[in-house]
Coordinates of C-alpha atoms in Angstrom, one line a residue:
Chain A
M1 CA 117.3 86.0 110.8
T2 CA 116.5 88.4 113.6
G3 CA 114.6 86.3 116.2
R4 CA 117.1 83.9 117.6
S5 CA 120.0 81.9 116.4
A6 CA 119.4 78.9 114.1
S7 CA 121.2 76.7 116.6
D8 CA 118.7 77.8 119.3
L9 CA 115.7 76.4 117.3
V10 CA 117.6 73.2 116.4
R11 CA 118.8 72.7 120.0
K12 CA 115.3 73.1 121.4
A13 CA 113.8 70.7 118.8
A14 CA 116.5 68.2 119.6
K15 CA 115.7 68.5 123.3
V16 CA 112.0 67.9 122.7
A17 CA 112.9 65.0 120.4
D18 CA 115.2 63.4 123.0
E19 CA 113.1 64.0 126.1
V20 CA 109.5 63.8 124.9
A21 CA 109.0 62.6 121.3
G22 CA 111.5 59.7 121.5
P23 CA 110.1 58.1 124.6
A24 CA 106.5 58.3 123.3
A25 CA 107.4 57.2 119.7
D26 CA 106.7 53.5 120.1
D27 CA 103.3 54.1 121.7
V28 CA 102.4 56.8 119.1
D29 CA 103.2 54.3 116.4
R30 CA 101.5 51.3 118.0
Q31 CA 98.3 53.1 118.8
A32 CA 98.4 55.3 115.6
R33 CA 97.7 58.2 118.0
F34 CA 98.5 61.9 117.8
P35 CA 101.8 62.7 119.5
R36 CA 100.2 65.1 121.8
E37 CA 102.9 65.3 124.4
A38 CA 105.6 66.0 121.8
V39 CA 103.5 68.7 120.1
D40 CA 102.7 70.3 123.5
A41 CA 106.4 70.3 124.3
L42 CA 107.1 72.0 120.9
R43 CA 104.5 74.6 121.9
G44 CA 106.2 75.0 125.3
E45 CA 109.4 75.9 123.6
G46 CA 107.6 78.3 121.3
L47 CA 108.6 76.5 118.2
L48 CA 105.3 76.5 116.3
S49 CA 105.9 80.2 115.5
A50 CA 109.4 79.6 114.1
L51 CA 108.5 80.9 110.6
V52 CA 106.2 83.8 111.8
P53 CA 107.9 87.2 111.2
A54 CA 109.5 88.8 114.2
E55 CA 107.1 91.8 114.1
L56 CA 104.2 89.4 114.7
G57 CA 106.0 87.8 117.6
G58 CA 107.5 84.9 115.8
G59 CA 110.9 83.3 115.6
D60 CA 111.7 84.7 112.1
D61 CA 113.8 81.6 111.5
D62 CA 114.9 80.7 108.0
L63 CA 114.1 77.4 106.3
Q64 CA 117.6 75.9 106.8
A65 CA 117.0 76.1 110.6
V66 CA 113.5 74.7 110.4
S67 CA 114.8 71.9 108.1
E68 CA 117.5 71.0 110.7
A69 CA 114.9 71.1 113.5
V70 CA 112.6 68.7 111.5
T71 CA 115.5 66.3 111.0
A72 CA 116.4 66.4 114.7
L73 CA 112.7 65.5 115.5
A74 CA 112.6 62.7 112.9
R75 CA 115.5 60.8 114.4
H76 CA 113.3 60.1 117.4
C77 CA 109.7 60.2 116.1
A78 CA 108.9 60.6 112.4
S79 CA 105.2 61.3 113.1
T80 CA 106.1 64.3 115.4
A81 CA 108.5 65.5 112.8
M82 CA 106.0 65.3 110.0
V83 CA 103.3 67.1 112.0
F84 CA 105.8 69.8 112.8
A85 CA 106.9 70.0 109.2
M86 CA 103.3 70.2 107.8
H87 CA 102.5 72.9 110.3
Q88 CA 105.5 74.9 109.3
I89 CA 104.6 74.6 105.6
Q90 CA 101.2 76.2 106.3
V91 CA 102.8 79.0 108.4
A92 CA 105.3 79.6 105.6
C93 CA 102.3 80.1 103.2
M94 CA 100.8 82.7 105.6
A95 CA 104.0 84.4 106.3
R96 CA 105.1 84.8 102.7
H97 CA 101.7 85.7 101.2
R98 CA 100.4 88.4 103.5
G99 CA 98.0 91.2 102.7
H100 CA 95.1 91.2 105.2
Q101 CA 95.0 92.3 108.8
L102 CA 93.1 89.3 109.9
L103 CA 95.8 87.0 108.6
D104 CA 98.5 89.0 110.4
D105 CA 96.4 88.9 113.5
Y106 CA 96.2 85.1 113.3
M107 CA 100.0 84.9 112.8
A108 CA 100.4 86.9 116.0
E109 CA 98.0 84.4 117.6
I110 CA 100.2 81.5 116.4
S111 CA 103.1 83.2 118.2
A112 CA 101.2 84.0 121.4
E113 CA 99.1 80.9 121.7
Q114 CA 101.2 78.5 119.7
R115 CA 98.3 77.5 117.3
L116 CA 98.7 74.4 115.2
L117 CA 97.8 74.6 111.5
A118 CA 96.7 71.7 109.3
S119 CA 96.1 71.5 105.6
A120 CA 93.2 70.4 103.4
T121 CA 94.6 70.4 99.8
T122 CA 93.3 67.0 98.6
E123 CA 89.8 66.4 97.6
I124 CA 87.6 63.5 96.8
N125 CA 87.5 62.6 93.1
I126 CA 90.5 64.7 92.5
G127 CA 93.0 63.0 94.7
G128 CA 96.5 64.2 95.0
D129 CA 96.3 66.9 92.3
V130 CA 96.5 69.8 94.7
R131 CA 96.3 72.4 91.8
S132 CA 92.7 71.5 91.1
S133 CA 89.6 72.0 93.3
S134 CA 86.0 71.1 92.9
C135 CA 84.6 72.8 96.0
A136 CA 84.3 76.6 96.0
V137 CA 84.3 79.6 98.3
E138 CA 80.8 81.0 98.6
R139 CA 80.8 84.7 99.6
D140 CA 78.0 86.5 101.3
G141 CA 79.0 90.1 102.2
E142 CA 81.9 89.9 104.6
R143 CA 81.4 86.2 105.3
F144 CA 82.3 83.1 103.4
T145 CA 81.3 79.4 103.6
L146 CA 83.1 76.4 102.3
A147 CA 82.3 72.7 102.2
K148 CA 85.0 70.2 101.1
T149 CA 85.3 66.5 101.2
A150 CA 89.0 66.1 101.8
T151 CA 90.6 62.6 101.3
V152 CA 93.3 63.6 103.8
I153 CA 93.6 66.2 106.6
S154 CA 96.6 65.2 108.6
Y155 CA 96.0 65.7 112.4
G156 CA 92.8 67.6 111.4
E157 CA 91.0 66.8 114.7
Y158 CA 94.0 68.3 116.7
A159 CA 94.6 71.5 114.7
D160 CA 93.5 75.0 115.6
A161 CA 93.0 76.0 112.0
V162 CA 92.9 74.3 108.6
L163 CA 94.3 76.0 105.5
T164 CA 92.0 74.8 102.7
T165 CA 92.2 75.1 99.0
A166 CA 89.0 75.8 97.0
R167 CA 87.9 77.4 93.8
R168 CA 87.8 81.2 94.0
D169 CA 84.0 81.3 93.6
P170 CA 81.3 78.9 92.3
E171 CA 81.9 80.1 88.7
A172 CA 85.7 79.7 88.7
P173 CA 87.4 76.8 86.8
P174 CA 89.0 74.0 88.9
S175 CA 92.5 75.5 88.6
D176 CA 91.6 79.0 89.7
Q177 CA 92.0 78.4 93.4
V178 CA 92.5 80.3 96.7
L179 CA 93.8 79.3 100.0
V180 CA 91.6 79.9 103.0
L181 CA 92.4 80.1 106.7
C182 CA 89.5 78.1 108.4
R183 CA 89.6 78.5 112.2
A184 CA 88.7 75.5 114.2
D185 CA 85.9 77.4 116.1
E186 CA 84.1 77.7 112.7
V187 CA 85.0 74.4 111.3
T188 CA 83.2 71.0 111.6
L189 CA 85.0 67.9 110.6
E190 CA 83.2 64.6 109.9
P191 CA 85.6 61.7 109.5
I192 CA 85.1 59.7 106.3
S193 CA 88.0 57.3 106.6
G194 CA 90.5 56.0 109.1
W195 CA 94.3 56.0 109.2
D196 CA 95.8 52.5 109.7
T197 CA 99.0 52.6 107.7
L198 CA 102.4 51.1 107.6
G199 CA 104.2 54.3 108.8
F200 CA 103.7 57.9 109.9
R201 CA 100.9 56.5 112.0
G202 CA 100.8 59.3 114.5
T203 CA 100.0 61.9 111.8
C204 CA 96.4 60.7 112.0
S205 CA 95.8 61.6 108.4
L206 CA 92.1 60.7 108.2
G207 CA 89.8 61.9 105.5
F208 CA 87.1 64.4 106.5
K209 CA 84.0 66.2 105.3
L210 CA 85.0 69.7 106.2
T211 CA 82.5 72.5 106.6
A212 CA 83.8 76.0 107.3
A213 CA 82.7 79.6 107.7
G214 CA 84.6 82.8 108.4
D215 CA 85.4 86.3 107.5
V216 CA 86.4 86.9 103.9
G217 CA 89.6 88.4 105.2
C218 CA 90.8 84.9 106.0
I219 CA 91.1 84.2 102.2
L220 CA 94.8 84.6 101.3
P221 CA 95.0 87.4 98.7
D222 CA 97.5 85.7 96.4
S223 CA 96.2 83.1 94.0
F224 CA 96.9 79.5 95.2
G225 CA 98.9 78.9 92.0
D226 CA 101.4 81.5 93.1
I227 CA 101.4 80.4 96.7
S228 CA 101.9 76.8 95.5
A229 CA 104.8 77.6 93.1
Q230 CA 106.6 80.1 95.4
T231 CA 106.1 78.6 98.8
M232 CA 104.0 75.5 99.4
L233 CA 105.6 73.2 96.8
P234 CA 109.3 74.0 97.5
V235 CA 108.8 74.2 101.3
S236 CA 106.9 71.0 101.4
H237 CA 109.5 69.1 99.4
I238 CA 112.3 70.5 101.5
L239 CA 110.7 69.8 104.9
W240 CA 109.4 66.4 103.9
A241 CA 112.9 65.5 102.7
S242 CA 114.2 66.8 106.0
V243 CA 112.0 64.3 107.8
W244 CA 113.3 61.4 105.7
L245 CA 116.9 62.6 106.3
G246 CA 116.3 62.2 110.0
L247 CA 115.1 58.6 109.4
A248 CA 118.2 57.9 107.3
Q249 CA 120.5 59.5 110.0
E250 CA 119.0 57.4 112.7
A251 CA 119.3 54.2 110.7
E252 CA 123.0 55.1 110.1
A253 CA 123.5 55.7 113.8
R254 CA 122.1 52.4 114.7
A255 CA 124.1 50.6 112.0
R256 CA 127.3 52.4 113.1
K257 CA 126.8 51.5 116.8
F258 CA 126.2 47.9 115.8
V259 CA 129.4 47.7 113.7
Q260 CA 131.4 49.3 116.5
K261 CA 130.0 46.7 119.0
E262 CA 131.0 43.9 116.7
A263 CA 134.4 45.4 116.2
R264 CA 135.1 45.5 119.9
K265 CA 134.5 41.8 120.1
N266 CA 137.5 41.1 117.9
P267 CA 139.6 44.2 117.6
S268 CA 142.2 42.6 115.3
H269 CA 139.6 41.8 112.6
P270 CA 137.2 44.5 111.5
P271 CA 133.7 43.0 110.9
P272 CA 132.5 42.5 107.3
S273 CA 129.7 44.9 108.1
A274 CA 132.2 47.8 108.5
L275 CA 132.6 47.8 104.7
R276 CA 128.9 48.0 104.2
L277 CA 128.7 50.9 106.7
A278 CA 131.3 52.7 104.6
E279 CA 129.1 52.2 101.5
L280 CA 126.0 53.4 103.5
T281 CA 127.8 56.5 104.5
A282 CA 128.4 57.5 100.9
V283 CA 124.7 57.3 100.2
L284 CA 123.7 59.1 103.4
Q285 CA 126.2 61.9 102.5
Q286 CA 124.5 62.4 99.1
M287 CA 121.1 62.7 100.8
T288 CA 122.4 65.1 103.5
Q289 CA 124.0 67.4 100.9
L290 CA 120.9 67.2 98.7
V291 CA 118.6 68.4 101.5
R292 CA 121.0 71.0 102.8
A293 CA 121.6 72.5 99.4
A294 CA 117.9 72.7 98.7
S295 CA 117.1 74.6 101.9
R296 CA 120.1 76.9 101.4
Q297 CA 118.9 77.6 97.8
F298 CA 115.4 78.4 99.0
D299 CA 116.7 80.8 101.7
E300 CA 119.0 82.5 99.2
Q301 CA 116.1 83.0 96.7
A302 CA 113.4 83.5 99.2
D303 CA 112.6 87.0 98.1
D304 CA 113.2 86.5 94.4
R305 CA 109.6 85.4 93.5
E306 CA 110.5 85.3 89.8
A307 CA 113.3 82.8 90.5
L308 CA 111.0 80.7 92.7
A309 CA 108.3 80.6 90.0
S310 CA 110.7 79.5 87.3
I311 CA 110.5 76.1 85.7
G312 CA 114.0 75.3 86.6
F313 CA 113.4 75.8 90.3
A314 CA 110.2 73.7 90.2
I315 CA 112.0 70.9 88.4
S316 CA 114.9 70.9 90.9
M317 CA 112.4 70.8 93.9
N318 CA 110.5 67.9 92.3
A319 CA 113.8 66.1 91.7
L320 CA 114.7 66.7 95.3
K321 CA 111.5 65.0 96.5
V322 CA 111.9 62.0 94.2
A323 CA 115.6 61.5 95.0
A324 CA 115.3 61.9 98.7
A325 CA 112.4 59.5 98.8
D326 CA 114.5 56.9 97.1
L327 CA 117.6 57.5 99.1
V328 CA 116.0 57.1 102.5
V329 CA 114.7 53.6 101.6
D330 CA 118.2 52.8 100.2
V331 CA 119.9 53.9 103.4
V332 CA 117.5 52.0 105.7
N333 CA 117.8 48.8 103.7
R334 CA 121.5 49.0 103.9
A335 CA 121.3 49.5 107.7
I336 CA 119.1 46.4 108.0
V337 CA 121.6 44.2 106.2
I338 CA 124.4 45.6 108.5
C339 CA 122.5 45.1 111.7
G340 CA 121.2 41.7 110.6
M341 CA 118.8 40.0 113.0
A342 CA 119.4 42.7 115.6
G343 CA 117.9 45.2 113.1
Y344 CA 115.1 42.8 112.1
R345 CA 114.0 42.2 115.6
E346 CA 111.4 44.5 117.2
D347 CA 112.9 44.2 120.7
S348 CA 116.6 45.2 120.2
P349 CA 118.3 48.6 120.5
F350 CA 119.2 48.2 116.8
S351 CA 115.6 47.5 115.7
L352 CA 114.8 49.2 112.4
G353 CA 111.2 48.2 112.0
R354 CA 109.5 51.5 112.6
I355 CA 112.1 53.4 110.6
L356 CA 111.7 51.1 107.7
R357 CA 107.9 51.4 107.7
D358 CA 108.1 55.2 108.0
A359 CA 110.7 55.4 105.2
H360 CA 108.4 53.6 102.8
G361 CA 105.9 56.5 103.2
A362 CA 108.3 58.8 101.3
Q363 CA 107.8 57.4 97.8
V364 CA 104.0 57.1 98.1
M365 CA 103.0 60.3 100.0
I366 CA 102.6 62.4 96.8
N367 CA 103.7 59.5 94.6
N368 CA 107.1 59.7 93.0
D369 CA 105.4 58.8 89.7
R370 CA 103.1 61.8 89.9
I371 CA 106.1 64.1 90.6
N372 CA 108.1 62.6 87.8
A373 CA 105.2 63.0 85.4
N374 CA 105.1 66.7 86.3
N375 CA 108.8 67.0 85.7
A376 CA 108.5 65.1 82.4
Q377 CA 106.0 67.7 81.3
M378 CA 108.1 70.7 82.4
L379 CA 111.3 69.3 80.9
L380 CA 109.6 69.5 77.4
V381 CA 110.2 73.3 77.6
H382 CA 113.0 73.7 80.1
R383 CA 116.0 75.5 78.7
G384 CA 118.6 74.3 81.3
S385 CA 121.0 76.7 82.9
E386 CA 123.1 77.5 79.8
Chain B
M1 CA 95.7 77.0 69.4
L2 CA 94.5 78.1 72.8
A3 CA 91.2 76.5 72.2
E4 CA 92.8 73.2 71.3
H5 CA 95.6 73.0 73.9
G6 CA 94.6 75.5 76.6
K7 CA 91.8 73.4 78.1
L8 CA 90.0 76.5 79.2
A9 CA 86.6 76.3 80.9
V10 CA 85.3 78.7 78.2
D11 CA 85.5 79.0 74.4
A12 CA 89.0 80.5 73.8
H13 CA 87.7 82.3 70.7
A14 CA 85.1 84.1 72.7
L15 CA 87.7 85.1 75.3
D16 CA 88.5 88.8 75.5
A17 CA 92.1 89.5 74.3
D18 CA 93.0 90.9 77.7
A19 CA 91.1 88.4 79.8
D20 CA 93.1 86.4 82.4
T21 CA 93.6 82.9 80.9
Y22 CA 94.3 81.4 84.4
R23 CA 91.0 82.7 85.7
A24 CA 89.5 81.1 82.6
G25 CA 90.9 77.7 83.7
M26 CA 94.3 77.4 82.1
T27 CA 96.7 75.2 84.1
S28 CA 100.5 75.3 84.0
H29 CA 100.3 71.9 82.2
A30 CA 98.1 73.3 79.6
S31 CA 100.3 76.4 79.1
V32 CA 103.2 74.0 78.4
N33 CA 101.1 72.4 75.7
V34 CA 100.1 75.7 74.2
M35 CA 103.7 76.7 74.1
L36 CA 104.8 73.5 72.4
A37 CA 102.1 74.0 69.7
L38 CA 103.2 77.7 69.2
E39 CA 106.8 76.7 68.9
D40 CA 105.9 74.2 66.2
A41 CA 103.6 76.5 64.3
F42 CA 105.9 79.5 64.3
D43 CA 109.2 77.6 64.3
V44 CA 110.4 79.5 67.4
E45 CA 111.7 78.6 70.8
F46 CA 110.6 80.5 73.9
P47 CA 113.7 81.6 75.8
E48 CA 114.0 81.0 79.6
R49 CA 113.1 84.6 80.4
M50 CA 109.6 84.1 78.7
L51 CA 108.9 80.9 80.6
N52 CA 106.6 82.4 83.2
K53 CA 103.0 82.9 84.0
R54 CA 102.8 86.4 82.5
T55 CA 103.7 85.3 79.0
F56 CA 100.5 83.2 78.9
A57 CA 98.3 85.3 81.0
S58 CA 96.1 86.6 78.2
V59 CA 95.6 86.2 74.4
S60 CA 97.3 89.6 73.9
A61 CA 100.3 88.6 76.0
I62 CA 100.7 85.4 74.0
R63 CA 100.3 87.4 70.8
A64 CA 103.0 89.9 71.9
A65 CA 105.4 87.1 72.9
V66 CA 105.0 85.3 69.5
A67 CA 105.4 88.6 67.7
E68 CA 108.6 89.3 69.5
L69 CA 110.0 85.9 68.8
T70 CA 109.1 85.9 65.1
S71 CA 110.5 89.4 64.5
G72 CA 113.7 88.4 66.3
A73 CA 114.0 85.4 64.0
A74 CA 113.4 87.4 60.8

């Protein structure tokens, strides 16, 4: 890391979370609206370029720092944290799979102008299998065009560019994909569905008919299969899990405050909920160490493309996603039992309603069943670490 | 075997020996199936170091990998 200290990024994210994202969180959730003020505050602190290389004006931060920043945001507003996480996943793909001047120029623009990146990896009739596309890049000299009906483009209407998967050309098979930087000034988005969900309501993850054009230099040179294995998949699982960790941490904090309040009423007799808090703490610790270990492992192997492309690494990242998605629900459920009616109410300082709704997104956003099915397949040939 | 398990977009028998199987539509799922079938047919086990994209990137790469494994077993 050369740009700034990790604690600087985390400290700034925590400040935005506390001062801007937190106060707006209830309204963002209620209205299912984009957390514009929080994203603008993140821009103001220059955090959207955290993963851009220093030579292109970015923060050059590592994934551990970004993971902690995401967690800090999620404690106050999970939607803001998820938007920030999804943006960073796209920046990571650009920063780690370079090779064309136009792409470097855009990264410099992310640093200077704090551009927000969205992602269009899902497609109608294909659903969540991001390693398969039906739409294709059509080239005409130095220009390309692309039309995709995406079932989800989170915060698409608010993004400055959309990284889109598509078949390499109209003759390519569904799995031979590329990733294309589509700048908003040459993109049209026509909504095809709404976003009225239990949780993560502020991500505004509508479906869109996307039409894009641009310079062929905006097509990332590496195949999407490599980008996915070496960057998008692991970084996504780590940063999503970092969002869920923030939810779990906040649930624990509320439960702990509640238990302490109860304890003060009758200092000679610890409340029964204190024991439940002790049990919750053990689960939260598992989750914390799981997420921290994964981001550390990624940073340690960040330049070892062979290791990142290995079956063992893919299995461990998938296992991280499934485990963290289960653990967050476990922690929040325990917190509700501890806080009792105070946690169940929507109008108390111990209210856990929004956190509970957000937490349940974890298992269904890229369904755990799909991830486990992928792991089941890979385990048929995995040799273990012996 | 590639024709049966590779799920390519083209006829595997017509594929040039050095043509890129991934460009021909092979997915990582399909490569696992091809590998399982090869392991059964040749009574070999692909070691960890061979479990990568390169090993299945073309018909000749697959042939070389199997040749290496069967000669090692002999």
